[in-house]
mmCIF file of C-alpha atoms in Angstrom:
data_model
loop_
_atom_site.group_PDB
_atom_site.id
_atom_site.type_symbol
_atom_site.label_atom_id
_atom_site.label_comp_id
_atom_site.label_asym_id
_atom_site.label_seq_id
_atom_site.Cartn_x
_atom_site.Cartn_y
_atom_site.Cartn_z
ATOM 1 C CA MET E 28 38.168 -51.990 -36.595
ATOM 2 C CA GLU E 29 34.832 -50.823 -37.958
ATOM 3 C CA ALA E 30 33.026 -53.375 -35.783
ATOM 4 C CA LEU E 31 34.645 -51.755 -32.750
ATOM 5 C CA GLY E 32 33.418 -48.325 -33.824
ATOM 6 C CA LYS E 33 36.854 -47.136 -34.921
ATOM 7 C CA PRO E 34 37.624 -45.804 -38.400
ATOM 8 C CA GLY E 35 38.645 -48.445 -40.935
ATOM 9 C CA THR E 36 41.697 -48.281 -43.129
ATOM 10 C CA TRP E 37 39.842 -46.639 -46.045
ATOM 11 C CA GLN E 38 38.477 -43.948 -43.758
ATOM 12 C CA ILE E 39 41.935 -43.259 -42.363
ATOM 13 C CA TYR E 40 43.379 -43.140 -45.885
ATOM 14 C CA ARG E 41 40.704 -40.682 -47.065
ATOM 15 C CA ARG E 42 41.320 -38.448 -44.028
ATOM 16 C CA LYS E 43 45.048 -38.363 -44.785
ATOM 17 C CA LEU E 44 44.335 -37.406 -48.407
ATOM 18 C CA LYS E 45 42.102 -34.553 -47.259
ATOM 19 C CA VAL E 46 44.848 -33.227 -45.005
ATOM 20 C CA ILE E 47 47.465 -33.463 -47.752
ATOM 21 C CA ASN E 48 45.308 -31.696 -50.350
ATOM 22 C CA ARG E 49 43.574 -29.228 -48.053
ATOM 23 C CA ASN E 50 45.513 -26.077 -48.924
ATOM 24 C CA LYS E 51 45.954 -26.453 -52.668
ATOM 25 C CA LEU E 52 44.459 -24.469 -55.546
ATOM 26 C CA ILE E 53 44.039 -25.215 -59.227
ATOM 27 C CA VAL E 54 45.183 -22.305 -61.379
ATOM 28 C CA PHE E 55 44.095 -22.083 -65.021
ATOM 29 C CA ALA E 56 45.919 -19.968 -67.614
ATOM 30 C CA ASP E 57 44.743 -20.341 -71.222
ATOM 31 C CA ASP E 58 45.058 -24.047 -72.078
ATOM 32 C CA TYR E 59 47.316 -24.815 -69.124
ATOM 33 C CA PHE E 60 46.666 -25.514 -65.471
ATOM 34 C CA GLY E 61 48.638 -26.251 -62.365
ATOM 35 C CA ILE E 62 48.008 -27.303 -58.783
ATOM 36 C CA PHE E 63 49.810 -25.107 -56.269
ATOM 37 C CA PRO E 64 49.906 -24.592 -52.514
ATOM 38 C CA SER E 65 47.507 -21.752 -51.697
ATOM 39 C CA HIS E 66 50.120 -19.660 -49.877
ATOM 40 C CA GLU E 67 52.293 -19.590 -53.029
ATOM 41 C CA VAL E 68 49.402 -18.411 -55.196
ATOM 42 C CA PHE E 69 48.511 -15.660 -52.744
ATOM 43 C CA MET E 70 52.093 -14.496 -52.406
ATOM 44 C CA LEU E 71 52.617 -14.406 -56.184
ATOM 45 C CA ALA E 72 49.393 -12.414 -56.592
ATOM 46 C CA ASN E 73 50.629 -9.878 -53.997
ATOM 47 C CA VAL E 74 47.806 -10.703 -51.604
ATOM 48 C CA SER E 75 49.046 -9.939 -48.139
ATOM 49 C CA VAL E 76 48.701 -12.911 -45.831
ATOM 50 C CA ARG E 77 49.688 -12.155 -42.278
ATOM 51 C CA ASP E 78 53.143 -13.422 -41.284
ATOM 52 C CA THR E 79 53.333 -15.956 -44.132
ATOM 53 C CA GLU E 80 56.882 -15.055 -45.099
ATOM 54 C CA LYS E 81 58.070 -15.271 -41.498
ATOM 55 C CA LYS E 82 56.321 -18.558 -40.701
ATOM 56 C CA LEU E 83 57.389 -20.342 -43.879
ATOM 57 C CA ASN E 84 60.740 -18.579 -44.210
ATOM 58 C CA ILE E 85 60.177 -17.946 -47.925
ATOM 59 C CA THR E 86 59.789 -14.787 -49.969
ATOM 60 C CA ARG E 87 57.754 -13.925 -53.037
ATOM 61 C CA ASP E 88 60.939 -13.683 -55.087
ATOM 62 C CA GLN E 89 62.000 -17.190 -54.090
ATOM 63 C CA ILE E 90 58.645 -18.623 -55.142
ATOM 64 C CA TYR E 91 58.759 -16.728 -58.440
ATOM 65 C CA ALA E 92 62.288 -17.985 -59.118
ATOM 66 C CA LYS E 93 61.238 -21.546 -58.351
ATOM 67 C CA TYR E 94 58.649 -21.590 -61.133
ATOM 68 C CA THR E 95 60.455 -19.454 -63.686
ATOM 69 C CA GLU E 96 63.614 -21.577 -63.432
ATOM 70 C CA LEU E 97 61.515 -24.627 -64.266
ATOM 71 C CA LEU E 98 60.302 -22.931 -67.454
ATOM 72 C CA ARG E 99 63.785 -21.794 -68.460
ATOM 73 C CA ASP E 100 65.235 -25.289 -68.025
ATOM 74 C CA LYS E 101 62.394 -27.005 -69.890
ATOM 75 C CA LYS E 102 62.960 -27.456 -73.600
ATOM 76 C CA PHE E 103 59.903 -27.194 -75.802
#
């Protein structure tokens, strides 16, 4: 495919990875870190992003519950 001037399989794979990981953020808190979708981080930080709740059909409370339930269920 590369000889024909078209992207090879590695190039296609790398493009797909970029698309998948494009809107993610790494959040550090003390000795812990997590990788989250950027819209969730912004919503949890009360940063207003235009029409995010309507487009994704999710609220700040739902996102908060999603992560706090994981902590409650996890046994240390």
